[in-house]
């Protein structure tokens, strides 16, 4: 049985791929049928294989083009795959035909190249055209340091609040959070909902009296109403009864249909509430200063701390403002009102009993109004009521230990003391911090000199000196704070301590020819001058 030769499949040129194949000559007559059948079978299998391969290849390229978003996915390679070989001979196959990942990488490369070309075209300044809309320029938001400038203006740290005022501020913060949550989701905020939310957050009782105090401190925060027919989903509240509702008052600069109570607005409202509490305490503090001998007057804008003898925790509680009440219905309080109302519904015997009861009530009330206290002695001296004016208050009594001291000297001493207290109450926090640092410089100067003696070096690095002094000082100070003290010491005692910047380090050097006692005297004198100046 003769077999087909390999050269039978390459009998034609490449340009004749689609034409008929010229059959090869048979070796013998008896083997013609077998060779023809084998050739036709191999031709059909090769054709089916090429059809399947081209279909899979074309479908794969179509999916890649859709994924890459290319409109030019129909390349010449795809067009060539549409031509099906009609010859049984083996076609010329490239490496791309067997590599299934080659179209993916080629499409991705084309896509990345196109993307780079598009980005390069967009980056050209001469090709860009900018359109500015007047609406866009008008609605541009301000920077954060301008929008939240009010939040940065905090009250002085020395003006502490009483405990009950701090508790009220915390209640306002919790109440504002609950009201904001309900308001932002367009839900009516009732007092029952707010009360439950605040009590869950603070684990303390929250009543209407606290809401009245909040209204006194910050009356522009909420709008209170009495409304009915509000779904409550609570069996303890009767359906259709009046409920106290809370609605926040939001001042919006933008044209918003319904502004949102955002976090920045919550912070601003909390800051305003705190400042209002401080202003209330300032009024009580002003009354206290006016009662002193001699009286002291401090402007509110310059007050940075309370008077040393002013007990903050004795400040009275915030007064409670009235809240809207539900409409009053007709209520029967006395027996006469009951008699007038139900005269037609009772029997004559019951009417007589009610009349007698009302008469006895009136008689008892008349007897209770009669004076029962004994008459006062007309000859007893009447004690005048103390005057509230500070100017008419009598002079402070002189202690027994100061008997014999002239009154003018006592007045001068009290006036000087009042002046010192006034200076302390109006002192700037930065100035207070500087005075505190100045008071520590004497001890720090001794420690620094001992460090130089122990190290036995003419100069020390700033970091090394700070670490040694932090370990030796009695109070807990960080290395950064210690460096501030050393720089202040070099500023005050410049002829004894100098700082030399060399490359990236700072070196400290002491004047060995100057006695430490002279330095200490200079520091104490400078501290007294700073205190008198302030």
Coordinates of C-alpha atoms in Angstrom, one line a residue:
X1 CA 0.0 0.0 0.0
X2 CA 1.5 3.3 -1.1
X3 CA 1.6 6.3 1.1
X4 CA 1.2 10.0 0.3
X5 CA 4.4 11.9 -0.1
X6 CA 5.1 15.1 1.8
X7 CA 5.9 16.9 -1.5
X8 CA 2.3 16.4 -2.7
X9 CA 1.1 19.2 -0.4
X10 CA 3.6 21.7 -1.7
X11 CA 3.1 21.2 -5.4
X12 CA 1.7 24.7 -6.0
X13 CA 3.1 28.1 -5.3
X14 CA 2.0 30.4 -2.4
X15 CA -0.1 32.6 -4.7
X16 CA -2.2 29.6 -5.6
X17 CA -3.3 28.6 -2.1
X18 CA -7.0 28.9 -2.9
X19 CA -6.8 26.8 -6.2
X20 CA -7.1 23.1 -6.7
X21 CA -4.3 20.9 -5.8
X22 CA -2.6 18.9 -8.5
X23 CA -2.6 15.3 -7.6
X24 CA 0.8 13.6 -7.5
X25 CA 1.7 10.7 -9.7
X26 CA 0.9 7.2 -8.4
X27 CA 3.7 4.7 -8.0
X28 CA 1.5 1.8 -9.0
X29 CA -1.9 1.3 -10.4
X30 CA -3.1 -0.7 -7.5
X31 CA -2.5 2.0 -4.9
X32 CA -4.4 4.9 -6.6
X33 CA -7.7 4.5 -4.6
X34 CA -5.9 4.4 -1.3
X35 CA -3.8 7.5 -2.0
X36 CA -6.9 9.5 -3.1
X37 CA -8.9 8.6 0.0
X38 CA -6.0 9.5 2.3
X39 CA -5.5 12.8 0.6
X40 CA -9.2 13.7 0.7
X41 CA -9.4 12.7 4.4
X42 CA -6.4 14.8 5.3
X43 CA -7.7 17.8 3.3
X44 CA -11.0 17.7 5.1
X45 CA -9.4 17.5 8.6
X46 CA -6.9 20.3 7.8
X47 CA -9.8 22.5 6.5
X48 CA -11.9 21.8 9.6
X49 CA -8.9 22.6 11.8
X50 CA -8.2 25.9 10.0
X51 CA -11.9 26.9 10.2
X52 CA -12.0 26.2 14.0
X53 CA -8.6 27.9 14.6
X54 CA -9.6 31.0 12.6
X55 CA -13.0 31.2 14.4
X56 CA -11.4 31.0 17.8
X57 CA -8.8 33.5 16.9
X58 CA -11.3 35.9 15.5
X59 CA -13.6 35.6 18.6
X60 CA -10.6 36.1 20.9
X61 CA -9.5 39.3 19.1
X62 CA -13.1 40.7 19.2
X63 CA -13.2 40.2 23.0
X64 CA -9.8 41.8 23.4
X65 CA -10.9 44.8 21.3
X66 CA -14.0 45.3 23.4
X67 CA -12.1 45.1 26.7
X68 CA -9.4 47.6 25.5
X69 CA -12.0 50.0 24.1
X70 CA -10.3 50.3 20.7
X71 CA -12.2 51.3 17.7
X72 CA -9.4 50.4 15.4
X73 CA -9.3 46.8 16.5
X74 CA -9.9 45.4 13.0
X75 CA -6.3 45.1 12.0
X76 CA -4.9 43.7 8.9
X77 CA -4.1 40.5 10.9
X78 CA -7.8 40.1 11.6
X79 CA -8.7 40.6 8.0
X80 CA -6.3 38.0 6.9
X81 CA -7.8 35.5 9.2
X82 CA -11.2 35.8 7.5
X83 CA -9.7 34.3 4.3
X84 CA -10.0 30.6 4.8
X85 CA -7.5 28.3 3.1
X86 CA -9.2 26.1 0.5
X87 CA -6.1 24.0 -0.1
X88 CA -5.3 20.8 1.8
X89 CA -1.7 21.8 1.9
X90 CA -0.1 23.0 5.2
X91 CA -0.4 26.9 5.3
X92 CA 2.4 29.1 6.5
X93 CA 1.9 29.7 10.2
X94 CA 3.5 32.4 12.1
X95 CA 4.4 32.5 15.8
X96 CA 1.5 34.8 16.5
X97 CA -1.0 32.2 15.4
X98 CA 0.1 29.8 18.0
X99 CA 0.6 32.4 20.8
X100 CA -2.8 33.1 22.3
X101 CA -1.5 35.8 24.5
X102 CA 0.1 37.7 21.5
X103 CA -3.1 39.5 20.5
X104 CA -3.6 40.6 24.1
X105 CA -0.1 42.1 24.5
X106 CA -0.3 43.6 21.0
X107 CA -3.7 45.2 21.8
X108 CA -2.5 46.4 25.2
X109 CA 0.7 47.8 23.7
X110 CA -1.4 49.6 21.0
X111 CA -3.7 50.9 23.7
X112 CA -0.9 52.2 25.9
X113 CA 0.8 53.8 22.9
X114 CA -2.5 55.5 21.9
X115 CA -3.0 56.6 25.6
X116 CA 0.5 58.1 25.8
X117 CA 0.0 59.9 22.5
X118 CA -3.4 61.3 23.7
X119 CA -1.8 62.4 27.0
X120 CA 1.0 64.1 25.1
X121 CA -1.5 66.0 23.0
X122 CA -3.5 67.0 26.1
X123 CA -0.3 68.2 27.9
X124 CA 0.4 70.8 25.2
X125 CA -0.5 74.3 26.5
X126 CA -1.2 75.7 23.1
X127 CA -3.8 73.1 22.4
X128 CA -5.8 73.6 25.7
X129 CA -8.8 75.9 25.8
X130 CA -10.1 77.0 29.1
X131 CA -13.7 78.1 29.7
X132 CA -14.5 80.1 32.8
X133 CA -18.1 80.3 33.9
X134 CA -19.3 83.3 36.0
X135 CA -21.3 80.9 38.1
X136 CA -18.2 78.8 38.8
X137 CA -16.2 81.8 39.9
X138 CA -19.0 83.1 42.2
X139 CA -19.6 79.8 44.0
X140 CA -15.9 79.0 44.8
X141 CA -15.5 78.1 48.5
X142 CA -13.1 80.1 50.7
X143 CA -10.0 78.4 52.1
X144 CA -10.3 76.5 55.3
X145 CA -8.3 78.9 57.3
X146 CA -10.9 81.6 56.4
X147 CA -14.1 79.5 56.8
X148 CA -13.0 78.1 60.2
X149 CA -11.3 81.2 61.5
X150 CA -13.9 81.6 64.3
X151 CA -13.1 78.1 65.6
X152 CA -9.5 79.0 66.2
X153 CA -10.3 81.9 68.5
X154 CA -10.6 80.1 71.7
X155 CA -11.2 81.5 75.2
X156 CA -8.1 82.1 77.4
X157 CA -7.1 78.9 79.2
X158 CA -7.2 80.6 82.6
X159 CA -10.9 81.2 82.4
X160 CA -12.1 77.8 83.7
X161 CA -15.8 77.0 84.0
X162 CA -17.6 75.6 87.0
X163 CA -18.4 71.9 87.0
X164 CA -22.1 72.4 86.4
X165 CA -21.4 74.7 83.5
X166 CA -19.0 72.1 82.0
X167 CA -21.8 69.5 82.4
X168 CA -24.3 71.8 80.7
X169 CA -21.8 72.3 77.8
X170 CA -21.5 68.5 77.4
X171 CA -25.3 68.2 77.4
X172 CA -25.5 70.8 74.6
X173 CA -22.9 68.9 72.6
X174 CA -24.9 65.6 73.0
X175 CA -28.2 67.3 72.3
X176 CA -26.8 69.1 69.2
X177 CA -25.5 65.8 67.9
X178 CA -28.8 64.0 68.3
X179 CA -30.8 66.9 66.8
X180 CA -28.4 67.1 63.8
X181 CA -28.8 63.4 63.1
X182 CA -32.6 63.6 63.2
X183 CA -32.6 66.9 61.2
X184 CA -30.3 65.7 58.4
X185 CA -32.5 62.7 57.7
X186 CA -35.6 64.9 57.6
X187 CA -37.1 63.5 60.8
X188 CA -38.9 65.6 63.4
X189 CA -36.9 65.9 66.6
X190 CA -39.1 65.6 69.6
X191 CA -38.0 66.0 73.2
X192 CA -38.7 62.4 73.9
X193 CA -36.2 61.3 71.1
X194 CA -33.6 63.8 72.1
X195 CA -33.9 62.9 75.8
X196 CA -33.3 59.2 75.1
X197 CA -30.3 59.9 72.9
X198 CA -28.6 62.3 75.3
X199 CA -29.1 60.0 78.3
X200 CA -27.7 57.1 76.2
X201 CA -24.6 59.2 75.4
X202 CA -23.9 60.8 78.8
X203 CA -25.5 58.2 81.2
X204 CA -27.0 61.1 83.1
X205 CA -30.6 62.4 83.4
X206 CA -31.7 65.0 80.9
X207 CA -34.8 66.9 81.6
X208 CA -36.7 69.9 80.2
X209 CA -35.0 72.1 82.7
X210 CA -31.7 71.4 81.1
X211 CA -33.2 72.4 77.7
X212 CA -34.4 75.6 79.3
X213 CA -30.8 76.3 80.6
X214 CA -29.5 75.7 77.1
X215 CA -32.0 78.1 75.7
X216 CA -30.8 80.7 78.2
X217 CA -27.2 80.3 77.2
X218 CA -27.7 80.0 73.4
X219 CA -31.2 81.3 72.5
X220 CA -30.4 81.4 68.8
X221 CA -29.6 77.7 68.6
X222 CA -33.0 76.1 68.4
X223 CA -36.7 76.8 67.6
X224 CA -39.1 75.1 70.1
X225 CA -42.7 74.4 69.3
X226 CA -45.6 72.4 70.6
X227 CA -47.0 70.1 67.9
X228 CA -49.3 67.2 67.8
X229 CA -50.1 64.2 65.5
X230 CA -46.4 63.3 65.3
X231 CA -45.7 59.5 65.0
X232 CA -43.8 58.4 68.1
X233 CA -44.0 54.6 68.1
X234 CA -44.1 54.8 71.9
X235 CA -47.0 53.5 74.0
X236 CA -46.4 55.9 76.9
X237 CA -47.3 58.9 74.7
X238 CA -50.9 59.2 73.7
X239 CA -51.6 59.5 70.0
X240 CA -52.6 63.0 69.0
X241 CA -51.2 64.7 72.2
X242 CA -48.9 67.7 72.0
X243 CA -45.1 67.2 72.0
X244 CA -42.2 69.6 72.3
X245 CA -40.3 69.7 69.0
X246 CA -36.7 71.0 68.5
X247 CA -35.5 72.4 65.2
X248 CA -32.0 73.8 64.8
X249 CA -31.5 77.3 63.4
X250 CA -28.9 77.3 60.7
X251 CA -27.6 80.4 59.0
X252 CA -26.5 79.5 55.5
X253 CA -24.6 81.8 53.2
X254 CA -25.3 79.7 50.1
X255 CA -28.6 79.4 48.4
X256 CA -29.5 76.0 49.7
X257 CA -33.0 74.7 49.8
X258 CA -32.5 72.9 53.1
X259 CA -29.0 73.4 54.6
X260 CA -27.4 70.5 56.4
X261 CA -26.1 70.6 60.0
X262 CA -22.6 69.5 59.1
X263 CA -19.7 68.7 61.5
X264 CA -18.1 72.2 61.0
X265 CA -21.3 73.9 62.0
X266 CA -21.6 71.6 65.0
X267 CA -18.1 72.7 66.1
X268 CA -18.9 76.4 65.6
X269 CA -22.1 76.1 67.6
X270 CA -20.3 74.3 70.4
X271 CA -17.7 77.1 70.4
X272 CA -20.3 79.8 70.6
X273 CA -22.0 78.0 73.5
X274 CA -18.7 77.8 75.4
X275 CA -18.0 81.5 74.9
X276 CA -21.5 82.3 76.1
X277 CA -20.9 80.3 79.3
X278 CA -17.7 82.2 79.9
X279 CA -19.5 85.5 79.4
X280 CA -22.0 84.5 82.1
X281 CA -19.2 83.7 84.5
X282 CA -17.6 87.0 83.7
X283 CA -20.7 88.8 84.8
X284 CA -20.6 87.1 88.2
X285 CA -16.8 87.8 88.4
X286 CA -17.5 91.5 87.7
X287 CA -19.9 91.6 90.6
X288 CA -17.3 90.0 92.8
X289 CA -14.7 92.5 91.8
X290 CA -17.0 95.4 92.5
X291 CA -17.5 94.1 96.1
X292 CA -13.8 94.2 96.9
X293 CA -12.1 96.9 99.0
X294 CA -11.0 98.8 97.0
X295 CA -13.2 97.7 94.0
X296 CA -11.4 96.4 90.9
X297 CA -12.6 97.0 87.3
X298 CA -11.2 94.8 84.5
X299 CA -12.4 95.0 80.9
X300 CA -13.9 91.7 79.6
X301 CA -11.8 91.6 76.5
X302 CA -8.6 91.8 78.6
X303 CA -9.5 89.3 81.3
X304 CA -7.4 86.2 81.0
X305 CA -7.8 84.6 84.5
X306 CA -10.1 84.8 87.5
X307 CA -9.3 86.6 90.7
X308 CA -7.4 84.3 93.1
X309 CA -10.2 84.7 95.7
X310 CA -13.0 84.1 93.3
X311 CA -14.4 80.7 93.9
X312 CA -15.6 79.5 90.4
X313 CA -17.6 76.6 91.7
X314 CA -19.8 78.8 93.8
X315 CA -21.2 80.6 90.7
X316 CA -25.0 80.1 90.7
X317 CA -26.6 77.8 88.1
X318 CA -27.8 79.1 84.8
X319 CA -31.4 80.3 84.9
X320 CA -34.0 78.2 83.1
X321 CA -35.9 79.8 80.3
X322 CA -39.5 79.0 79.6
X323 CA -40.3 76.5 76.9
X324 CA -43.5 76.4 74.8
X325 CA -46.3 74.6 76.7
X326 CA -49.3 72.7 75.2
X327 CA -52.6 74.6 75.0
X328 CA -54.3 74.6 78.4
X329 CA -57.6 72.7 78.5
X330 CA -60.5 73.5 80.9
X331 CA -59.7 71.9 84.3
X332 CA -62.0 71.9 87.3
X333 CA -60.0 72.8 90.5
X334 CA -62.5 73.8 93.1
X335 CA -65.8 72.4 94.4
X336 CA -67.6 75.5 93.2
X337 CA -66.4 75.0 89.6
X338 CA -67.5 71.4 89.8
X339 CA -70.9 72.5 91.1
X340 CA -71.3 75.1 88.3
X341 CA -70.3 72.6 85.7
X342 CA -72.4 69.6 86.8
X343 CA -75.3 71.4 88.4
X344 CA -77.7 69.8 85.9
X345 CA -76.2 66.3 86.4
X346 CA -76.4 65.9 90.1
X347 CA -79.2 65.4 92.6
X348 CA -80.4 68.1 95.0
X349 CA -78.8 66.2 98.0
X350 CA -75.4 66.0 96.4
X351 CA -75.7 69.7 95.5
X352 CA -76.3 70.7 99.2
X353 CA -73.2 68.6 100.2
X354 CA -71.0 70.3 97.6
X355 CA -72.3 73.7 98.7
X356 CA -71.5 73.0 102.4
X357 CA -68.0 71.7 101.4
X358 CA -67.3 74.9 99.4
X359 CA -68.4 77.0 102.3
X360 CA -66.2 75.2 104.8
X361 CA -63.2 75.6 102.4
X362 CA -63.7 79.3 102.2
X363 CA -64.0 79.6 106.1
X364 CA -60.8 77.7 106.6
X365 CA -59.0 79.9 104.1
X366 CA -60.2 83.1 105.8
X367 CA -59.0 81.8 109.2
X368 CA -55.5 80.9 107.9
X369 CA -55.0 84.5 106.6
X370 CA -55.5 86.1 110.1
X371 CA -52.2 87.2 111.7
X372 CA -51.0 84.8 114.5
X373 CA -47.6 86.4 115.3
X374 CA -47.3 88.5 118.5
X375 CA -47.1 92.3 118.0
X376 CA -43.7 93.7 117.6
X377 CA -42.2 96.0 120.2
X378 CA -42.5 99.6 118.8
X379 CA -39.5 100.7 120.8
X380 CA -37.2 98.1 119.2
X381 CA -34.6 99.7 116.9
X382 CA -35.0 99.0 113.3
X383 CA -31.9 97.6 111.5
X384 CA -31.5 99.2 108.1
X385 CA -31.1 96.9 105.1
X386 CA -27.6 96.7 103.8
X387 CA -27.0 98.6 100.6
X388 CA -25.9 96.8 97.5
X389 CA -23.9 99.7 96.2
X390 CA -20.2 99.1 96.5
X391 CA -19.5 102.8 97.0
X392 CA -21.7 102.9 100.2
X393 CA -20.1 99.8 101.7
X394 CA -18.3 100.4 105.0
X395 CA -14.6 100.1 105.1
X396 CA -13.1 96.7 105.8
X397 CA -12.5 96.2 109.5
X398 CA -8.9 96.4 110.6
X399 CA -7.5 93.1 112.1
X400 CA -6.3 93.2 115.6
X401 CA -2.7 92.4 114.5
X402 CA -2.7 95.7 112.5
X403 CA -3.8 98.0 115.3
X404 CA -1.7 101.1 115.5
X405 CA -1.0 101.1 111.7
X406 CA -2.2 104.2 109.9
X407 CA -5.2 103.9 107.7
X408 CA -3.4 105.6 104.8
X409 CA -0.7 103.0 104.8
X410 CA -3.2 100.2 104.8
X411 CA -5.0 101.9 101.9
X412 CA -1.8 102.1 99.9
X413 CA -1.0 98.5 100.5
X414 CA -4.5 97.4 99.5
X415 CA -4.3 99.5 96.4
X416 CA -0.9 98.0 95.4
X417 CA -2.3 94.5 96.0
X418 CA -5.3 95.3 93.9
X419 CA -3.0 96.5 91.1
X420 CA -1.0 93.3 91.2
X421 CA -4.1 91.2 91.1
X422 CA -5.4 93.3 88.2
X423 CA -2.1 92.8 86.3
X424 CA -2.3 89.0 87.0
X425 CA -5.9 88.8 85.7
X426 CA -5.1 90.7 82.5
X427 CA -1.8 89.0 81.8
X428 CA -1.3 87.4 78.4
X429 CA -0.8 83.6 78.5
X430 CA 2.5 84.0 76.6
X431 CA 3.7 86.5 79.1
X432 CA 2.7 84.2 81.9
X433 CA 4.7 81.4 80.3
X434 CA 7.7 83.6 80.0
X435 CA 7.6 84.6 83.6
X436 CA 7.3 80.9 84.6
X437 CA 10.4 80.2 82.5
X438 CA 12.2 83.1 84.0
X439 CA 11.6 81.8 87.5
X440 CA 13.3 78.5 86.6
X441 CA 16.5 80.1 85.1
X442 CA 18.3 80.4 88.5
X443 CA 18.2 76.7 89.2
X444 CA 18.9 75.8 85.6
X445 CA 22.0 78.0 85.6
X446 CA 23.4 76.1 88.5
X447 CA 22.7 72.7 86.8
X448 CA 24.3 73.9 83.5
X449 CA 27.5 75.0 85.3
X450 CA 27.7 71.6 87.0
X451 CA 27.2 69.8 83.7
X452 CA 30.2 71.8 82.2
X453 CA 32.3 71.0 85.3
X454 CA 31.5 67.3 85.0
X455 CA 32.1 67.0 81.3
X456 CA 35.4 69.0 81.5
X457 CA 34.9 70.5 78.1
X458 CA 35.0 74.1 77.0
X459 CA 31.9 73.7 74.8
X460 CA 28.9 71.3 74.7
X461 CA 26.5 70.3 72.0
X462 CA 22.9 71.6 72.7
X463 CA 21.5 68.1 72.6
X464 CA 23.9 66.7 75.1
X465 CA 23.4 69.6 77.5
X466 CA 19.6 69.3 77.3
X467 CA 19.7 65.6 78.1
X468 CA 22.0 66.1 81.1
X469 CA 19.9 69.0 82.5
X470 CA 16.6 67.1 82.0
X471 CA 18.0 64.2 84.0
X472 CA 19.1 66.6 86.8
X473 CA 16.1 69.0 87.0
X474 CA 13.5 68.3 89.7
X475 CA 10.5 68.8 87.4
X476 CA 9.6 66.8 84.3
X477 CA 10.6 68.8 81.2
X478 CA 11.2 67.5 77.7
X479 CA 14.3 68.2 75.8
X480 CA 12.5 70.7 73.6
X481 CA 11.3 72.7 76.6
X482 CA 14.7 72.5 78.1
X483 CA 16.2 74.0 74.9
X484 CA 13.7 76.9 75.1
X485 CA 14.9 77.6 78.7
X486 CA 18.6 77.5 77.6
X487 CA 17.9 79.9 74.8
X488 CA 16.1 82.2 77.2
X489 CA 19.0 82.0 79.6
X490 CA 21.4 82.9 76.8
X491 CA 19.2 85.9 76.0
X492 CA 19.0 87.2 79.6
X493 CA 22.6 86.4 80.6
X494 CA 24.3 86.9 77.2
X495 CA 27.6 87.8 78.8
X496 CA 27.8 84.4 80.6
X497 CA 26.2 81.9 78.2
X498 CA 26.6 82.0 74.4
X499 CA 25.3 79.8 71.6
X500 CA 27.4 79.1 68.6
X501 CA 25.9 77.5 65.5
X502 CA 28.5 75.3 63.8
X503 CA 27.4 73.3 60.7
X504 CA 24.2 71.5 61.7
X505 CA 24.8 71.7 65.5
X506 CA 24.5 74.3 68.2
X507 CA 27.3 74.5 70.8
X508 CA 27.1 76.1 74.3
X509 CA 30.0 77.9 75.8
X510 CA 30.3 79.5 79.3
X511 CA 32.3 82.5 80.5
X512 CA 34.6 81.0 83.1
X513 CA 35.7 84.4 84.3
X514 CA 32.2 85.4 85.5
X515 CA 31.0 84.2 88.9
X516 CA 27.8 82.3 89.2
X517 CA 26.5 84.5 92.0
X518 CA 26.6 87.5 89.7
X519 CA 24.6 85.6 87.2
X520 CA 22.0 84.6 89.7
X521 CA 21.7 88.2 91.0
X522 CA 21.2 89.4 87.4
X523 CA 18.5 86.7 86.8
X524 CA 16.5 87.6 89.9
X525 CA 16.7 91.3 89.1
X526 CA 15.5 90.7 85.6
X527 CA 12.6 88.6 86.9
X528 CA 11.5 91.5 89.2
X529 CA 11.6 93.9 86.3
X530 CA 9.5 91.6 84.1
X531 CA 6.9 91.2 86.8
X532 CA 6.7 95.0 87.5
X533 CA 6.5 95.7 83.8
X534 CA 3.5 93.3 83.3

